[in-house]
Coordinates of C-alpha atoms and ligand atoms in Angstrom, one line a residue:
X1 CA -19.3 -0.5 -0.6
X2 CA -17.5 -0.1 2.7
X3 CA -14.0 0.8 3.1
X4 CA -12.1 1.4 6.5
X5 CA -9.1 0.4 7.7
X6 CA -10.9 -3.2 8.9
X7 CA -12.5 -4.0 6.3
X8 CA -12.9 -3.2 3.0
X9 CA -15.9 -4.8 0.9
X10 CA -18.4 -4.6 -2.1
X11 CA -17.6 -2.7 -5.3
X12 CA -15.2 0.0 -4.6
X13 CA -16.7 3.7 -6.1
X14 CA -13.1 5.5 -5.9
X15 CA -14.7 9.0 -7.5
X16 CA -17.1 8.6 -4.5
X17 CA -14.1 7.7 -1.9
X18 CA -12.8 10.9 -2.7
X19 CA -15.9 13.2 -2.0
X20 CA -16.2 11.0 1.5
X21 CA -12.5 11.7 2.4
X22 CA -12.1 15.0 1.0
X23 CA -9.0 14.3 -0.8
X24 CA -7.4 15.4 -4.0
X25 CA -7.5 13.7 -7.4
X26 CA -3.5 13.4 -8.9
X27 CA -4.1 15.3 -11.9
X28 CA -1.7 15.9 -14.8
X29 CA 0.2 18.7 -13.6
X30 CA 1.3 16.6 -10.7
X31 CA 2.1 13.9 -12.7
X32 CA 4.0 16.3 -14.6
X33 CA 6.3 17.3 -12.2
X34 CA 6.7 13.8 -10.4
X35 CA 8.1 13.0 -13.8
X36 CA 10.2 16.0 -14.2
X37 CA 11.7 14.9 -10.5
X38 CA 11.9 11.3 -10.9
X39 CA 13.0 11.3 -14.9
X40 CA 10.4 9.1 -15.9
X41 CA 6.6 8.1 -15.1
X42 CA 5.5 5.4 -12.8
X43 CA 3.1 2.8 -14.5
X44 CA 0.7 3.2 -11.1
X45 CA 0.8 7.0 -11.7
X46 CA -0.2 7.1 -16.0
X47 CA -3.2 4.4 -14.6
X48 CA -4.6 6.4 -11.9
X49 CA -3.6 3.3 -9.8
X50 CA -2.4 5.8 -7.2
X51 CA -4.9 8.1 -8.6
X52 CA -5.2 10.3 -5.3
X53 CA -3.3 12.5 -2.4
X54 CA -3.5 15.4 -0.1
X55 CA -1.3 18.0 0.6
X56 CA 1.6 16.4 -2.1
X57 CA 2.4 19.3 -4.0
X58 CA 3.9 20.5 -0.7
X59 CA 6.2 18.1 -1.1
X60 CA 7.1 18.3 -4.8
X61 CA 8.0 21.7 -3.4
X62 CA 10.3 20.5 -1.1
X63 CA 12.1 17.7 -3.4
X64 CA 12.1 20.7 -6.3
X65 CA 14.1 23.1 -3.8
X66 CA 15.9 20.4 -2.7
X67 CA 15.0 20.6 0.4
X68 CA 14.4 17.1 2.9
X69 CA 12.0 15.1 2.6
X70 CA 10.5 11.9 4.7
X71 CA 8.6 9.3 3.5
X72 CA 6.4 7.0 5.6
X73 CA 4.4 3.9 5.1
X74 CA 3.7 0.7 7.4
X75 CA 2.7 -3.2 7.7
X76 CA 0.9 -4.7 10.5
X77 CA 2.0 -8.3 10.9
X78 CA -0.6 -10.9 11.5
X79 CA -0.5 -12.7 8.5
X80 CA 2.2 -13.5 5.6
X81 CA 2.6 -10.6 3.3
X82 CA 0.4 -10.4 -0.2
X83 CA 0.8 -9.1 -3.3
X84 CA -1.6 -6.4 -2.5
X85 CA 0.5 -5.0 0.2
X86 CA 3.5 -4.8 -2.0
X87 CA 1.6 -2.8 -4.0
X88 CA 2.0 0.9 -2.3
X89 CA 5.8 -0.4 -1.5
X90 CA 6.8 -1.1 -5.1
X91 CA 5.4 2.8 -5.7
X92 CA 7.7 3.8 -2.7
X93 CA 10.6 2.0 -3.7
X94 CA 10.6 4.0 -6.8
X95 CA 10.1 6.8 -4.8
X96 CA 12.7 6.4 -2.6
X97 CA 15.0 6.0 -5.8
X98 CA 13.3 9.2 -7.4
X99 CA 13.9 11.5 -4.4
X100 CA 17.0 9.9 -2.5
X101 CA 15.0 10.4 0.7
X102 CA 14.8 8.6 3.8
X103 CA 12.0 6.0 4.9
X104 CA 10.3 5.2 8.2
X105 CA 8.7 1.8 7.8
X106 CA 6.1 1.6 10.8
X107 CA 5.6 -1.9 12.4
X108 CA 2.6 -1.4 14.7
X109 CA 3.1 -4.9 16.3
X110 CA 0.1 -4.1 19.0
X111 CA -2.6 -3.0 16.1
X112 CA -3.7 -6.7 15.2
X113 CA -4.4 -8.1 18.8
X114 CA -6.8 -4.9 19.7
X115 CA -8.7 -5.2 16.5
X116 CA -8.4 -8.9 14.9
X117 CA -10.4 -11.3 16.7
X118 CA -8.2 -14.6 17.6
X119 CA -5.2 -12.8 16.8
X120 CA -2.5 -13.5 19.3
X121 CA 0.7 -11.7 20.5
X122 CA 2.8 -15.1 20.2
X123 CA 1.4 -14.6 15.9
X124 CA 2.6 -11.4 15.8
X125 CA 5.8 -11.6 17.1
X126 CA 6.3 -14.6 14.0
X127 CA 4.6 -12.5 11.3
X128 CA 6.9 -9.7 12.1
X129 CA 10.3 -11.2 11.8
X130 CA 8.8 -13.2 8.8
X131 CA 7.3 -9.5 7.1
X132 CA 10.5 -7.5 7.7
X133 CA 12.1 -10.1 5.7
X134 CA 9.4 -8.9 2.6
X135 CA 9.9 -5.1 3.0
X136 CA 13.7 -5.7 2.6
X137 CA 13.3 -7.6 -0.1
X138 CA 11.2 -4.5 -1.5
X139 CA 14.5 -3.1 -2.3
X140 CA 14.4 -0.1 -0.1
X141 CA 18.0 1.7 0.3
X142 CA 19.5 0.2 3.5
X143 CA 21.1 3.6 4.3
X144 CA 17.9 5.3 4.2
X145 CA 15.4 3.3 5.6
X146 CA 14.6 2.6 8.9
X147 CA 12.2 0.1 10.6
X148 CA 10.4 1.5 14.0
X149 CA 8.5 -1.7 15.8
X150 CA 5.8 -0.4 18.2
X151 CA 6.8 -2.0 21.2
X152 CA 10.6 -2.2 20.5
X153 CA 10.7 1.5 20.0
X154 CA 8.5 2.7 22.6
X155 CA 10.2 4.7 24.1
X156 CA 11.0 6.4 20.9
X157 CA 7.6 6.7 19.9
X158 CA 5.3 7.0 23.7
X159 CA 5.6 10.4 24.8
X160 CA 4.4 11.8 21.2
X161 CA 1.4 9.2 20.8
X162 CA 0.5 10.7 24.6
X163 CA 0.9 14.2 22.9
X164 CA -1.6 13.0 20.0
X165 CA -3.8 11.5 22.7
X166 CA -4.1 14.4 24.8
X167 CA -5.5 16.2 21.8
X168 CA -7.9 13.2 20.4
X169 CA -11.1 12.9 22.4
X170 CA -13.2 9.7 22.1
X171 CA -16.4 11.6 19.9
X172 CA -13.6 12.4 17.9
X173 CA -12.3 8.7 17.4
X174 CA -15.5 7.3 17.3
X175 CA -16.9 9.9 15.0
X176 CA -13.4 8.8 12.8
X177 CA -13.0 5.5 13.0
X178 CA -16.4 4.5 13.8
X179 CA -15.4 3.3 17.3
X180 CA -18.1 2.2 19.9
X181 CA -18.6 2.0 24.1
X182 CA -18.0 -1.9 23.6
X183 CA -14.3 -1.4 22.0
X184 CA -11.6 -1.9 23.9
X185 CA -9.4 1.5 24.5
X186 CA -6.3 -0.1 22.9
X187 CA -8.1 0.6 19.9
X188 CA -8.3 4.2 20.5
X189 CA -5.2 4.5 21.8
X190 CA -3.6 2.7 19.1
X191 CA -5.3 5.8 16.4
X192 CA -2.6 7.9 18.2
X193 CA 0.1 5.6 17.6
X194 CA -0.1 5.5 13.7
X195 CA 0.2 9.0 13.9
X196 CA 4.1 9.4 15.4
X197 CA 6.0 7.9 12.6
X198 CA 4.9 11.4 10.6
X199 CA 6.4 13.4 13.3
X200 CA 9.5 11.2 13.9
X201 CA 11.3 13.5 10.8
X202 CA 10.9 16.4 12.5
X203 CA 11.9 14.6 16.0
X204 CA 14.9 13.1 14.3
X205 CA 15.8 15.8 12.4
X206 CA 15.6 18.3 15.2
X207 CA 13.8 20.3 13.2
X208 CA 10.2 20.6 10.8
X209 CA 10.5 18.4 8.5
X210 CA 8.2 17.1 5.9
X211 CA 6.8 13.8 5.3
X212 CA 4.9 12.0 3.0
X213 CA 2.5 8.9 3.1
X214 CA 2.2 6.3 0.1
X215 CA -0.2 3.8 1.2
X216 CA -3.7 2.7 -0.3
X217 CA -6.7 4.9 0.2
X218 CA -8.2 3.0 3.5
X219 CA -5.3 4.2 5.6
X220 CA -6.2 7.6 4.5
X221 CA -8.5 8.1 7.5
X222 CA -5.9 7.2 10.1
X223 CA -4.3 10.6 8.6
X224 CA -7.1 13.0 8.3
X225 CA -7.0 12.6 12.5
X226 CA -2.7 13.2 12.6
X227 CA -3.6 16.3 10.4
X228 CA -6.2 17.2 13.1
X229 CA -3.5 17.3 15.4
X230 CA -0.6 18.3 13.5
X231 CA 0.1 21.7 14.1
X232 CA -1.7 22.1 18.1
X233 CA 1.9 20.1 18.4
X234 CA 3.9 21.9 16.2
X235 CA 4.9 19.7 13.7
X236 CA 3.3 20.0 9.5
X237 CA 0.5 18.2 7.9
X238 CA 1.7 15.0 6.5
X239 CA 0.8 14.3 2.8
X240 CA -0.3 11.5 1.2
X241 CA -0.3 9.6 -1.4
X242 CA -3.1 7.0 -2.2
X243 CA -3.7 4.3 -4.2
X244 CA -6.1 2.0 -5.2
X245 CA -6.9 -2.0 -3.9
X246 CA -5.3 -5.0 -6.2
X247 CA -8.7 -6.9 -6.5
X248 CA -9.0 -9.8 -5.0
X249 CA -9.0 -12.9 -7.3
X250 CA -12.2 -13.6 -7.0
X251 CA -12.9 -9.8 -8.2
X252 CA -14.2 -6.7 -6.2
X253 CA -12.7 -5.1 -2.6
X254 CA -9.3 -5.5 -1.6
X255 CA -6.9 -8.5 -2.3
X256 CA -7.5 -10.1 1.1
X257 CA -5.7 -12.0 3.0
X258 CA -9.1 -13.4 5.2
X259 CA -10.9 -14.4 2.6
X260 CA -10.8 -15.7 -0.8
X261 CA -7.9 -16.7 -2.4
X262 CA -4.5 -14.5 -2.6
X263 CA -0.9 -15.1 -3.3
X264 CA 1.9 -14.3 -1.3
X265 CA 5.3 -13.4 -1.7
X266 CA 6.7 -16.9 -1.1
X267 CA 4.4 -18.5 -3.3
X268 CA 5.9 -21.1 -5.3
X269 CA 5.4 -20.8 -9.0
X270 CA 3.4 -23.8 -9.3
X271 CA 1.2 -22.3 -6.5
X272 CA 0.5 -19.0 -8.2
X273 CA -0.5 -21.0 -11.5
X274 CA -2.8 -23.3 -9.6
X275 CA -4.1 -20.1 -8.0
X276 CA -4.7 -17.7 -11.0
X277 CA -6.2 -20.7 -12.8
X278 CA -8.6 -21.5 -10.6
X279 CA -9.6 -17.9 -8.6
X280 CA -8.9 -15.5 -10.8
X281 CA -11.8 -14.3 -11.6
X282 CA -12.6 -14.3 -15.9
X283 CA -14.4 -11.6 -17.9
X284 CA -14.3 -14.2 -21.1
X285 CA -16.9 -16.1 -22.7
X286 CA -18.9 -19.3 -21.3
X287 CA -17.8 -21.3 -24.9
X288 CA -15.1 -20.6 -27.1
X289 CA -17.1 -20.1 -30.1
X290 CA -18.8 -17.2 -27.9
X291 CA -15.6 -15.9 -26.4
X292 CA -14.3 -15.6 -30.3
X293 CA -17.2 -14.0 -31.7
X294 CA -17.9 -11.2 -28.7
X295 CA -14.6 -11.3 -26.9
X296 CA -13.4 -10.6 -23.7
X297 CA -14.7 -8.3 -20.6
X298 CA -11.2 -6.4 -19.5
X299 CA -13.1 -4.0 -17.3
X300 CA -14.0 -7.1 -15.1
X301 CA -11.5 -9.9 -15.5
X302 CA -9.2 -9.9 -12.8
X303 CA -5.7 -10.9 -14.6
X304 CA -6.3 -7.8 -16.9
X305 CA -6.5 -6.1 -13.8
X306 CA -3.8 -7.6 -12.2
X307 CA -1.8 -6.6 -15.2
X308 CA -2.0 -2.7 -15.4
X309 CA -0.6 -3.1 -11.8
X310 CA 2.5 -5.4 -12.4
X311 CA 3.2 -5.3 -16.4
X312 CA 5.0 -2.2 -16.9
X313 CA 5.1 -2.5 -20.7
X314 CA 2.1 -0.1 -22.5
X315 CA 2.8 -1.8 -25.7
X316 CA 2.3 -5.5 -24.1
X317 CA -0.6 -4.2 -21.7
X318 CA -2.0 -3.1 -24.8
X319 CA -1.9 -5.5 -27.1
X320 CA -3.4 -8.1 -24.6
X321 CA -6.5 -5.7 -24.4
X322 CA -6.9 -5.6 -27.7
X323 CA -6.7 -9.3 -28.4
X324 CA -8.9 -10.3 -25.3
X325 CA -11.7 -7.5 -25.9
X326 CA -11.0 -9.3 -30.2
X327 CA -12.0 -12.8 -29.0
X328 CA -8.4 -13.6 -30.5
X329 CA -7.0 -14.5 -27.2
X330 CA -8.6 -16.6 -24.4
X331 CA -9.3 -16.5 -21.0
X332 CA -6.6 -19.2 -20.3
X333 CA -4.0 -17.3 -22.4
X334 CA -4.5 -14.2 -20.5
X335 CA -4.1 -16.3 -17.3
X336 CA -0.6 -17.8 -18.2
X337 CA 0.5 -14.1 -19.3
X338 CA -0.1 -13.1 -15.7
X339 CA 1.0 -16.4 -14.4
X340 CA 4.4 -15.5 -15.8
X341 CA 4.6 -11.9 -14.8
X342 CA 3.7 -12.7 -11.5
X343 CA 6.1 -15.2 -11.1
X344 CA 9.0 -13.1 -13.0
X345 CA 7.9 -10.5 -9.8
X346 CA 8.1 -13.0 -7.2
X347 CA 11.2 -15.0 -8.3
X348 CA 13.3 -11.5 -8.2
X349 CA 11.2 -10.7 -4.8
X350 CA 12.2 -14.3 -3.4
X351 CA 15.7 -14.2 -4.2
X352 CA 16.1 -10.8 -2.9
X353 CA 14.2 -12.4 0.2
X354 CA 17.1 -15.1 0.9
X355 CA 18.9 -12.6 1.4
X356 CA 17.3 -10.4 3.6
X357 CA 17.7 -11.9 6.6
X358 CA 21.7 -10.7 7.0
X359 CA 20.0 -6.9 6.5
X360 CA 17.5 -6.8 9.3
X361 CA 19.8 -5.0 11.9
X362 CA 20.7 -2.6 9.9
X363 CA 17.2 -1.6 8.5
X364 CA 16.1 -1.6 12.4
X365 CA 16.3 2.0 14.1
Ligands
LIG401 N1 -2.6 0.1 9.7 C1 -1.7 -0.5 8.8 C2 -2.1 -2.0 8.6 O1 -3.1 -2.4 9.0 C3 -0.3 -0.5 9.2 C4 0.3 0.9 9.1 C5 0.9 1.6 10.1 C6 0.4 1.7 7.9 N2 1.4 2.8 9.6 C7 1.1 2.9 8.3 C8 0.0 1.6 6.6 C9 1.3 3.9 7.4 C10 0.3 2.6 5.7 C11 0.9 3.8 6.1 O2 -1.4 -2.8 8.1

């Protein structure tokens, strides 16, 4: 298994991930109070799809004394936006709804061109018009959101990445990220850079102010180096929040957007069926008469998977278990269901999308 921010690959071990990363499980007292706050329970939380954090009871501290809170979370454009991005923005929708607090949505439209190879400036500057137009159609509150783009809001942003800089030496990167002599320094440089949008609260606010991060668990690293730094500029640990990877369709690593088959947020509904039918990958039978008698894998078939990320409904999630793992329902029956919830999702998501464009300069800081 390897997971980084580059590239994540094989079969993920999460239990392992966090012994490697040193973070915290979400355990039930958490979820406990998250529910308390929010008045009810997130799917992702009750199945451990965002499974893991660091620092987040701080912030549950905060939110319970009422005291302000940030929330972070970012989208590098190279690339139209896939279902497994939306993933940690759905969870911070809700969020931002639980907790009424504001949201910095990072564009870091210089990370692709230092570490995708072929990626050009004149792509990026397309993907990220085309990708603001998905995180508004997230649903995030207008009023309380606030889109920084690298090189737009430089000089918002430069001065602190130099402060984050002139505390990050190279061993420290390299040890980090895994950086070598033949990188270019845009990639270190750029370490610094994800870092500011956890500080901007406390710059905005005038003031220390915490933030959180909900993003999946291969970002995580980028954070462990802003904690590092964190308080030599005096400004608090962010927190996270991390979640796991939608599987690809084919099964295993992270739903990506190089390889193998995904589907995207303007996928047509005739697209996604052609898609699920053919990728997703199927824990049934090889003959009916086999699939009947012994039933269905859920623990590997990828629209069971897909499902306990997009089907809210524990009584519907569970009753498709129980009939695939039965033999009672097949492998293309199970496709259709998530056929249908993914194109339920992504007909709200498009329409919202339309729309979106009118938005854009007031979710722009
Ligand atoms: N590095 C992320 C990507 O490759 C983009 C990003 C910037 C991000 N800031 C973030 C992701 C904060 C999650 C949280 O797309």
């Amino acid at each position: 298994m390897k997971v980084t921010p580059w590239e994540v690959s094989g079969d993920v071990d999460y239990d392992k991930l966090v012994k490697q990363f040193g973070v915290k499980r979400i355990d039930a007292k958490m979820r406990a109070r998250l529910k308390k706050l929010a008045g009810e329970e997130h799917h992702m939380l009750r199945r451990d799809i965002f499974f893991s954090h660091m620092y987040f009871d701080k912030i549950l501290d905060a939110v319970e004394k009422g005291e302000p809170v940030y929330m972070y979370t970012g989208r590098a454009p190279s690339g139209p936006v896939h279902l497994g991005h939306a993933v940690p923005w759905l969870f911070a929708k809700w969020l931002q709804d639980a907790f009424g607090c504001k949201l910095i949505f990072q564009i870091p439209d210089e990370e692709k061109p230092m570490f995708k190879k072929g990626c050009s400036w004149d792509d990026v500057a397309k993907w990220t018009d085309d990708n603001i137009l998905d995180i508004i159609a997230i649903g995030f509150d207008p009023e309380k959101t606030k889109i920084v783009i690298d090189t737009k809001h430089a000089s918002l942003m430069y001065k602190t990445a130099c402060r984050v800089a002139e505390k990050t030496t190279a061993s420290t990167a390299k040890a980090l990220f895994g950086f070598t002599d033949s990188d270019n320094v845009g990639k270190y440089f750029y370490s610094c850079m994800q870092s500011v949008p956890a500080f901007l609260p406390s710059i905005l606010e005038g003031k220390r102010t915490p933030c959180f991060i909900p993003c999946a668990i291969d970002q995580d690293v980028h954070f462990r180096l802003t904690r590092d730094v964190a308080e030599k500029l005096g400004y608090p640990k962010p927190s996270t929040l991390l979640c796991r990877f939608l599987p690809g369709l084919g099964g295993a690593g992270k739903l990506s957007s190089s390889e193998g088959a995904m589907i995207t947020m303007t996928d047509d509904p005739k697209t996604v069926r052609k898609k699920i039918m053919k990728y997703a990958f199927s824990g049934g039978k090889e003959t009916v008469e086999e699939h009947r008698e012994k039933g269905g894998d859920t623990s590997v078939d990828v629209s069971y998977q897909w499902l306990t990320f997009f089907e809210k409904d524990d009584k519907k999630l569970a009753r498709v278990k129980k009939e695939y793992e039965s033999g009672k329902m097949l492998s293309g029956e199970i496709k259709q269901i998530l056929v249908d919830k993914v194109n339920e999702l992504l007909a709200a998501h498009q329409e919202r999308r339309e729309k979106a464009a009118k938005l854009v300069e007031q979710f722009i800081l």
